[in-house]
Amino acid sequence: MKDAIAGPADGSARVVEDLPTRDGYDRWSALYDEEDNALCLLEEPHVDRLLGPVEGLSVADVGCGTGRHALRLAARGARVTALDFSTGMLGKARAKPGADAVRFVEHDLREPLPLADASQDRVLTALVLDHVSWLVPFFAELGRVCRPDGFVVATVMHPAMLLRGVQAHFTDPGTGRDVRPASAPNAIADYVMGALGAGLVLEHLSEHAVDRALVARSARAAKHLGWPLLLLMRLRPR
Ligand SMILES: C[S@@+](CC[C@H](N)C(=O)[O-])C[C@H]1O[C@@H](n2cnc3c(N)ncnc32)[C@H](O)[C@@H]1O
């Protein structure tokens, strides 16, 4: 862990606390669901559109966090396996109504996924890729567990945010510090080449910016008005 004074784009100086990814999310889990999260608001309808109907399908939610997608998908009739390495985030997920319908597994995504080859109709990894520096083997694992007639949906904070000094972070209400779980400074090219390098077929790639409708729902989005916030991919095994 290291502390540093950082000056973000808005010119203010804040005390930054950099943490290993898992420790950061364990700490963040206490308030993750209560925060105004513009990225989640923007992302959710796109995930639903790209995934399509899931009733009766097996779905892996890779890096499930507090179960935001896993629980919604299970409520729609999917058989969901949800993986994450943060005990704090998983604890929040497991305590929610409907959690019994999801198979939650504590797992570090640096290791091979604990799922059989071609076992999943849909594979979702939502807002996780910006913590993944091993993109080719990671995408290869997503493709390995996906059925040949299934597909992978991946969402991530748009890399343009890095140019604005923004990465996954939260303010610790106890210390006032800007806490940052370790992230990887991936560019769009890294995501595209990572997926292609893993042998996946890129079927959909889109970028989504903050508009006034989002700002109306999320005060925190206002400072990013007009900037791309979300990158979306749909991928198929070859
Ligand atoms: C921004 S949260 C997103 C959670 C959830 N997918 C969502 O969209 O609400 C990122 C999640 O990725 C998980 N994560 C990051 N690196 C991981 C790794 N190496 N192994 C397992 N989980 C990881 C974190 O613990 C955290 O829960």
mmCIF file of C-alpha atoms and ligand atoms in Angstrom:
data_model
loop_
_atom_site.group_PDB
_atom_site.id
_atom_site.type_symbol
_atom_site.label_atom_id
_atom_site.label_comp_id
_atom_site.label_asym_id
_atom_site.label_seq_id
_atom_site.Cartn_x
_atom_site.Cartn_y
_atom_site.Cartn_z
ATOM 1 C CA MET A 1 0.000 0.000 0.000
ATOM 2 C CA LYS A 2 1.282 3.495 -0.737
ATOM 3 C CA ASP A 3 -0.089 6.960 -0.142
ATOM 4 C CA ALA A 4 0.426 9.811 -2.554
ATOM 5 C CA ILE A 5 -0.857 13.296 -3.111
ATOM 6 C CA ALA A 6 -2.330 13.441 -6.576
ATOM 7 C CA GLY A 7 -3.708 16.313 -8.573
ATOM 8 C CA PRO A 8 -6.647 15.187 -10.727
ATOM 9 C CA ALA A 9 -7.876 17.061 -13.799
ATOM 10 C CA ASP A 10 -10.131 19.331 -11.729
ATOM 11 C CA GLY A 11 -7.029 20.801 -10.077
ATOM 12 C CA SER A 12 -7.875 19.745 -6.528
ATOM 13 C CA ALA A 13 -5.263 17.882 -4.487
ATOM 14 C CA ARG A 14 -6.437 14.697 -2.767
ATOM 15 C CA VAL A 15 -4.739 12.041 -0.739
ATOM 16 C CA VAL A 16 -4.668 8.885 -2.854
ATOM 17 C CA GLU A 17 -4.434 5.414 -1.379
ATOM 18 C CA ASP A 18 -3.409 2.751 -3.904
ATOM 19 C CA LEU A 19 -4.388 -0.777 -2.884
ATOM 20 C CA PRO A 20 -4.040 -4.224 -4.444
ATOM 21 C CA THR A 21 -7.227 -4.884 -6.434
ATOM 22 C CA ARG A 22 -8.709 -7.407 -4.007
ATOM 23 C CA ASP A 23 -8.039 -5.295 -0.908
ATOM 24 C CA GLY A 24 -9.484 -2.266 -2.667
ATOM 25 C CA TYR A 25 -12.748 -4.031 -3.484
ATOM 26 C CA ASP A 26 -12.985 -5.597 -0.051
ATOM 27 C CA ARG A 27 -12.902 -2.059 1.339
ATOM 28 C CA TRP A 28 -15.192 -0.658 -1.384
ATOM 29 C CA SER A 29 -17.793 -3.409 -0.819
ATOM 30 C CA ALA A 30 -19.180 -1.606 2.252
ATOM 31 C CA LEU A 31 -20.481 1.246 0.089
ATOM 32 C CA TYR A 32 -20.292 -0.013 -3.516
ATOM 33 C CA ASP A 33 -24.042 -0.505 -3.934
ATOM 34 C CA GLU A 34 -24.980 2.779 -2.280
ATOM 35 C CA GLU A 35 -22.842 4.999 -4.508
ATOM 36 C CA ASP A 36 -24.026 7.126 -7.413
ATOM 37 C CA ASN A 37 -22.425 5.035 -10.169
ATOM 38 C CA ALA A 38 -22.958 6.577 -13.599
ATOM 39 C CA LEU A 39 -21.038 3.791 -15.338
ATOM 40 C CA CYS A 40 -23.393 1.109 -13.974
ATOM 41 C CA LEU A 41 -26.451 3.178 -14.922
ATOM 42 C CA LEU A 42 -25.157 3.619 -18.459
ATOM 43 C CA GLU A 43 -24.052 0.013 -18.822
ATOM 44 C CA GLU A 44 -27.001 -2.039 -17.578
ATOM 45 C CA PRO A 45 -29.433 -1.605 -20.509
ATOM 46 C CA HIS A 46 -26.635 -2.293 -22.991
ATOM 47 C CA VAL A 47 -25.776 -5.540 -21.223
ATOM 48 C CA ASP A 48 -29.410 -6.623 -21.329
ATOM 49 C CA ARG A 49 -29.647 -5.785 -25.029
ATOM 50 C CA LEU A 50 -26.428 -7.598 -25.939
ATOM 51 C CA LEU A 51 -27.171 -10.672 -23.817
ATOM 52 C CA GLY A 52 -30.764 -11.013 -25.016
ATOM 53 C CA PRO A 53 -33.179 -13.484 -23.366
ATOM 54 C CA VAL A 54 -31.421 -15.730 -20.844
ATOM 55 C CA GLU A 55 -34.222 -17.932 -19.520
ATOM 56 C CA GLY A 56 -33.020 -21.522 -19.280
ATOM 57 C CA LEU A 57 -29.450 -20.584 -20.266
ATOM 58 C CA SER A 58 -26.229 -21.167 -18.344
ATOM 59 C CA VAL A 59 -24.491 -17.847 -17.700
ATOM 60 C CA ALA A 60 -21.093 -17.192 -16.131
ATOM 61 C CA ASP A 61 -20.713 -13.760 -14.505
ATOM 62 C CA VAL A 62 -16.946 -13.372 -14.356
ATOM 63 C CA GLY A 63 -15.956 -10.782 -11.740
ATOM 64 C CA CYS A 64 -19.511 -10.546 -10.379
ATOM 65 C CA GLY A 65 -18.873 -8.082 -7.534
ATOM 66 C CA THR A 66 -21.973 -7.565 -5.404
ATOM 67 C CA GLY A 67 -24.076 -9.561 -7.856
ATOM 68 C CA ARG A 68 -25.546 -6.630 -9.786
ATOM 69 C CA HIS A 69 -25.946 -8.650 -12.990
ATOM 70 C CA ALA A 70 -25.885 -12.187 -11.556
ATOM 71 C CA LEU A 71 -29.010 -11.667 -9.459
ATOM 72 C CA ARG A 72 -30.957 -9.966 -12.250
ATOM 73 C CA LEU A 73 -30.058 -12.732 -14.689
ATOM 74 C CA ALA A 74 -30.991 -15.482 -12.223
ATOM 75 C CA ALA A 75 -34.339 -13.743 -11.613
ATOM 76 C CA ARG A 76 -34.922 -14.022 -15.370
ATOM 77 C CA GLY A 77 -34.427 -17.769 -15.270
ATOM 78 C CA ALA A 78 -30.724 -18.136 -16.095
ATOM 79 C CA ARG A 79 -28.549 -20.701 -14.302
ATOM 80 C CA VAL A 80 -25.845 -18.351 -13.082
ATOM 81 C CA THR A 81 -22.345 -19.107 -11.840
ATOM 82 C CA ALA A 82 -20.775 -15.940 -10.456
ATOM 83 C CA LEU A 83 -17.052 -15.634 -9.754
ATOM 84 C CA ASP A 84 -15.081 -13.023 -7.824
ATOM 85 C CA PHE A 85 -12.061 -12.933 -5.516
ATOM 86 C CA SER A 86 -13.273 -10.234 -3.129
ATOM 87 C CA THR A 87 -14.839 -11.784 -0.038
ATOM 88 C CA GLY A 88 -16.328 -8.383 0.767
ATOM 89 C CA MET A 89 -18.062 -8.017 -2.608
ATOM 90 C CA LEU A 90 -19.213 -11.666 -2.560
ATOM 91 C CA GLY A 91 -20.513 -11.266 1.003
ATOM 92 C CA LYS A 92 -22.737 -8.405 -0.133
ATOM 93 C CA ALA A 93 -23.948 -10.450 -3.109
ATOM 94 C CA ARG A 94 -24.724 -13.540 -1.048
ATOM 95 C CA ALA A 95 -26.771 -11.506 1.450
ATOM 96 C CA LYS A 96 -29.189 -10.204 -1.187
ATOM 97 C CA PRO A 97 -32.681 -11.553 -1.905
ATOM 98 C CA GLY A 98 -32.512 -14.174 -4.642
ATOM 99 C CA ALA A 99 -28.870 -15.031 -3.971
ATOM 100 C CA ASP A 100 -29.768 -18.680 -3.334
ATOM 101 C CA ALA A 101 -30.501 -19.009 -7.033
ATOM 102 C CA VAL A 102 -26.896 -18.113 -7.949
ATOM 103 C CA ARG A 103 -23.819 -20.287 -7.539
ATOM 104 C CA PHE A 104 -21.246 -17.836 -6.145
ATOM 105 C CA VAL A 105 -17.620 -18.980 -6.229
ATOM 106 C CA GLU A 106 -14.638 -17.205 -4.698
ATOM 107 C CA HIS A 107 -12.022 -17.319 -7.420
ATOM 108 C CA ASP A 108 -9.023 -15.310 -8.593
ATOM 109 C CA LEU A 109 -9.351 -14.671 -12.329
ATOM 110 C CA ARG A 110 -5.595 -14.941 -12.745
ATOM 111 C CA GLU A 111 -6.208 -18.688 -12.436
ATOM 112 C CA PRO A 112 -8.065 -20.788 -15.031
ATOM 113 C CA LEU A 113 -11.836 -20.479 -14.580
ATOM 114 C CA PRO A 114 -13.326 -23.336 -12.507
ATOM 115 C CA LEU A 115 -15.761 -24.147 -15.312
ATOM 116 C CA ALA A 116 -15.757 -26.925 -17.900
ATOM 117 C CA ASP A 117 -14.987 -26.337 -21.570
ATOM 118 C CA ALA A 118 -18.020 -25.141 -23.582
ATOM 119 C CA SER A 119 -20.247 -25.248 -20.492
ATOM 120 C CA GLN A 120 -21.781 -21.736 -20.669
ATOM 121 C CA ASP A 121 -24.350 -20.360 -23.106
ATOM 122 C CA ARG A 122 -23.393 -16.804 -22.171
ATOM 123 C CA VAL A 123 -20.264 -15.426 -20.533
ATOM 124 C CA LEU A 124 -20.422 -11.945 -19.053
ATOM 125 C CA THR A 125 -17.531 -9.944 -17.689
ATOM 126 C CA ALA A 126 -18.755 -6.548 -16.539
ATOM 127 C CA LEU A 127 -16.463 -3.681 -15.531
ATOM 128 C CA VAL A 128 -13.593 -6.043 -14.755
ATOM 129 C CA LEU A 129 -11.235 -5.769 -17.748
ATOM 130 C CA ASP A 130 -9.650 -2.555 -16.456
ATOM 131 C CA HIS A 131 -8.165 -4.709 -13.671
ATOM 132 C CA VAL A 132 -6.813 -7.332 -16.067
ATOM 133 C CA SER A 133 -3.262 -6.955 -17.388
ATOM 134 C CA TRP A 134 -3.192 -10.565 -18.742
ATOM 135 C CA LEU A 135 -5.766 -9.924 -21.458
ATOM 136 C CA VAL A 136 -4.960 -12.693 -23.973
ATOM 137 C CA PRO A 137 -5.101 -15.606 -21.500
ATOM 138 C CA PHE A 138 -8.115 -14.026 -19.815
ATOM 139 C CA PHE A 139 -10.093 -13.750 -23.063
ATOM 140 C CA ALA A 140 -8.945 -17.268 -23.948
ATOM 141 C CA GLU A 141 -10.517 -18.555 -20.727
ATOM 142 C CA LEU A 142 -13.779 -16.729 -21.456
ATOM 143 C CA GLY A 143 -13.795 -18.357 -24.902
ATOM 144 C CA ARG A 144 -12.891 -21.801 -23.545
ATOM 145 C CA VAL A 145 -15.892 -21.984 -21.206
ATOM 146 C CA CYS A 146 -18.311 -20.544 -23.792
ATOM 147 C CA ARG A 147 -20.351 -22.958 -25.927
ATOM 148 C CA PRO A 148 -19.515 -22.798 -29.654
ATOM 149 C CA ASP A 149 -23.018 -21.413 -30.319
ATOM 150 C CA GLY A 150 -22.865 -19.004 -27.355
ATOM 151 C CA PHE A 151 -21.145 -15.662 -26.907
ATOM 152 C CA VAL A 152 -19.205 -13.460 -24.533
ATOM 153 C CA VAL A 153 -20.281 -9.950 -23.471
ATOM 154 C CA ALA A 154 -17.571 -7.715 -22.029
ATOM 155 C CA THR A 155 -18.019 -4.192 -20.665
ATOM 156 C CA VAL A 156 -15.382 -1.860 -19.315
ATOM 157 C CA MET A 157 -14.867 1.747 -18.333
ATOM 158 C CA HIS A 158 -13.825 3.514 -21.516
ATOM 159 C CA PRO A 159 -10.030 3.990 -21.688
ATOM 160 C CA ALA A 160 -10.591 7.689 -22.525
ATOM 161 C CA MET A 161 -11.260 8.099 -18.807
ATOM 162 C CA LEU A 162 -7.573 7.358 -18.173
ATOM 163 C CA LEU A 163 -6.750 10.526 -20.127
ATOM 164 C CA ARG A 164 -8.867 12.420 -17.594
ATOM 165 C CA GLY A 165 -7.015 10.862 -14.664
ATOM 166 C CA VAL A 166 -9.994 8.618 -13.846
ATOM 167 C CA GLN A 167 -9.751 4.969 -12.872
ATOM 168 C CA ALA A 168 -11.874 2.733 -10.642
ATOM 169 C CA HIS A 169 -11.881 4.499 -7.273
ATOM 170 C CA PHE A 170 -13.987 5.533 -4.311
ATOM 171 C CA THR A 171 -13.755 7.967 -1.443
ATOM 172 C CA ASP A 172 -13.307 6.232 1.898
ATOM 173 C CA PRO A 173 -15.835 7.969 4.172
ATOM 174 C CA GLY A 174 -13.681 7.155 7.214
ATOM 175 C CA THR A 175 -10.464 8.786 5.971
ATOM 176 C CA GLY A 176 -11.621 11.021 3.105
ATOM 177 C CA ARG A 177 -8.946 9.377 0.972
ATOM 178 C CA ASP A 178 -9.341 8.567 -2.702
ATOM 179 C CA VAL A 179 -8.907 4.769 -2.658
ATOM 180 C CA ARG A 180 -7.848 3.080 -5.893
ATOM 181 C CA PRO A 181 -7.915 -0.707 -6.346
ATOM 182 C CA ALA A 182 -5.044 -1.503 -8.720
ATOM 183 C CA SER A 183 -6.040 -1.074 -12.377
ATOM 184 C CA ALA A 184 -4.352 -1.848 -15.686
ATOM 185 C CA PRO A 185 -3.902 1.092 -18.097
ATOM 186 C CA ASN A 186 -5.418 -0.790 -21.036
ATOM 187 C CA ALA A 187 -6.205 0.986 -24.314
ATOM 188 C CA ILE A 188 -8.988 0.040 -26.745
ATOM 189 C CA ALA A 189 -6.347 -1.599 -28.921
ATOM 190 C CA ASP A 190 -5.314 -3.807 -25.981
ATOM 191 C CA TYR A 191 -8.886 -5.043 -25.556
ATOM 192 C CA VAL A 192 -9.415 -5.659 -29.264
ATOM 193 C CA MET A 193 -6.045 -7.291 -29.839
ATOM 194 C CA GLY A 194 -6.403 -9.262 -26.599
ATOM 195 C CA ALA A 195 -9.694 -10.748 -27.761
ATOM 196 C CA LEU A 196 -8.440 -11.420 -31.291
ATOM 197 C CA GLY A 197 -5.185 -12.822 -29.933
ATOM 198 C CA ALA A 198 -7.227 -15.261 -27.869
ATOM 199 C CA GLY A 199 -8.888 -16.507 -31.042
ATOM 200 C CA LEU A 200 -12.290 -14.883 -30.433
ATOM 201 C CA VAL A 201 -14.411 -13.319 -33.157
ATOM 202 C CA LEU A 202 -15.269 -9.670 -32.505
ATOM 203 C CA GLU A 203 -18.957 -9.316 -33.307
ATOM 204 C CA HIS A 204 -19.780 -6.004 -31.697
ATOM 205 C CA LEU A 205 -17.727 -3.057 -30.462
ATOM 206 C CA SER A 206 -19.306 0.197 -29.335
ATOM 207 C CA GLU A 207 -18.474 3.269 -27.297
ATOM 208 C CA HIS A 208 -20.984 5.206 -25.211
ATOM 209 C CA ALA A 209 -20.636 8.750 -23.955
ATOM 210 C CA VAL A 210 -22.207 10.639 -21.082
ATOM 211 C CA ASP A 211 -25.278 12.544 -22.272
ATOM 212 C CA ARG A 212 -27.713 14.865 -20.530
ATOM 213 C CA ALA A 213 -30.138 12.031 -19.813
ATOM 214 C CA LEU A 214 -27.438 10.234 -17.829
ATOM 215 C CA VAL A 215 -26.454 13.422 -15.993
ATOM 216 C CA ALA A 216 -30.110 13.810 -14.969
ATOM 217 C CA ARG A 217 -29.867 10.408 -13.257
ATOM 218 C CA SER A 218 -26.314 10.727 -11.932
ATOM 219 C CA ALA A 219 -24.924 13.991 -10.580
ATOM 220 C CA ARG A 220 -21.413 12.526 -10.674
ATOM 221 C CA ALA A 221 -21.654 12.100 -14.445
ATOM 222 C CA ALA A 222 -21.909 15.859 -15.032
ATOM 223 C CA LYS A 223 -18.157 16.435 -15.083
ATOM 224 C CA HIS A 224 -17.813 13.881 -17.900
ATOM 225 C CA LEU A 225 -20.602 15.225 -20.130
ATOM 226 C CA GLY A 226 -19.745 14.434 -23.756
ATOM 227 C CA TRP A 227 -16.891 12.068 -22.882
ATOM 228 C CA PRO A 228 -16.954 8.355 -23.705
ATOM 229 C CA LEU A 229 -17.519 6.409 -20.480
ATOM 230 C CA LEU A 230 -18.309 2.864 -21.593
ATOM 231 C CA LEU A 231 -16.787 0.362 -24.018
ATOM 232 C CA LEU A 232 -18.791 -2.725 -24.994
ATOM 233 C CA MET A 233 -17.777 -5.891 -26.816
ATOM 234 C CA ARG A 234 -19.565 -9.034 -27.899
ATOM 235 C CA LEU A 235 -17.312 -11.923 -28.868
ATOM 236 C CA ARG A 236 -17.804 -15.434 -30.179
ATOM 237 C CA PRO A 237 -15.621 -18.493 -29.959
ATOM 238 C CA ARG A 238 -14.244 -19.407 -33.383
HETATM 239 C C1 LIG B 1 -16.108 -2.675 -10.770
HETATM 240 S S1 LIG B 1 -16.416 -4.200 -9.994
HETATM 241 C C2 LIG B 1 -17.688 -4.848 -11.079
HETATM 242 C C3 LIG B 1 -18.530 -5.879 -10.402
HETATM 243 C C4 LIG B 1 -19.708 -6.391 -11.225
HETATM 244 N N1 LIG B 1 -19.255 -7.132 -12.402
HETATM 245 C C5 LIG B 1 -20.585 -5.245 -11.663
HETATM 246 O O1 LIG B 1 -20.537 -4.910 -12.857
HETATM 247 O O2 LIG B 1 -21.291 -4.691 -10.833
HETATM 248 C C6 LIG B 1 -14.973 -5.192 -10.450
HETATM 249 C C7 LIG B 1 -14.986 -6.556 -9.793
HETATM 250 O O3 LIG B 1 -13.936 -7.330 -10.384
HETATM 251 C C8 LIG B 1 -13.378 -8.126 -9.359
HETATM 252 N N2 LIG B 1 -12.013 -8.536 -9.758
HETATM 253 C C9 LIG B 1 -11.015 -7.740 -10.208
HETATM 254 N N3 LIG B 1 -9.900 -8.476 -10.414
HETATM 255 C C10 LIG B 1 -10.209 -9.756 -10.104
HETATM 256 C C11 LIG B 1 -9.488 -10.984 -10.091
HETATM 257 N N4 LIG B 1 -8.188 -11.061 -10.442
HETATM 258 N N5 LIG B 1 -10.128 -12.111 -9.700
HETATM 259 C C12 LIG B 1 -11.440 -12.064 -9.327
HETATM 260 N N6 LIG B 1 -12.181 -10.939 -9.305
HETATM 261 C C13 LIG B 1 -11.575 -9.802 -9.689
HETATM 262 C C14 LIG B 1 -13.380 -7.227 -8.144
HETATM 263 O O4 LIG B 1 -13.261 -7.951 -6.936
HETATM 264 C C15 LIG B 1 -14.725 -6.512 -8.291
HETATM 265 O O5 LIG B 1 -15.747 -7.189 -7.609
#
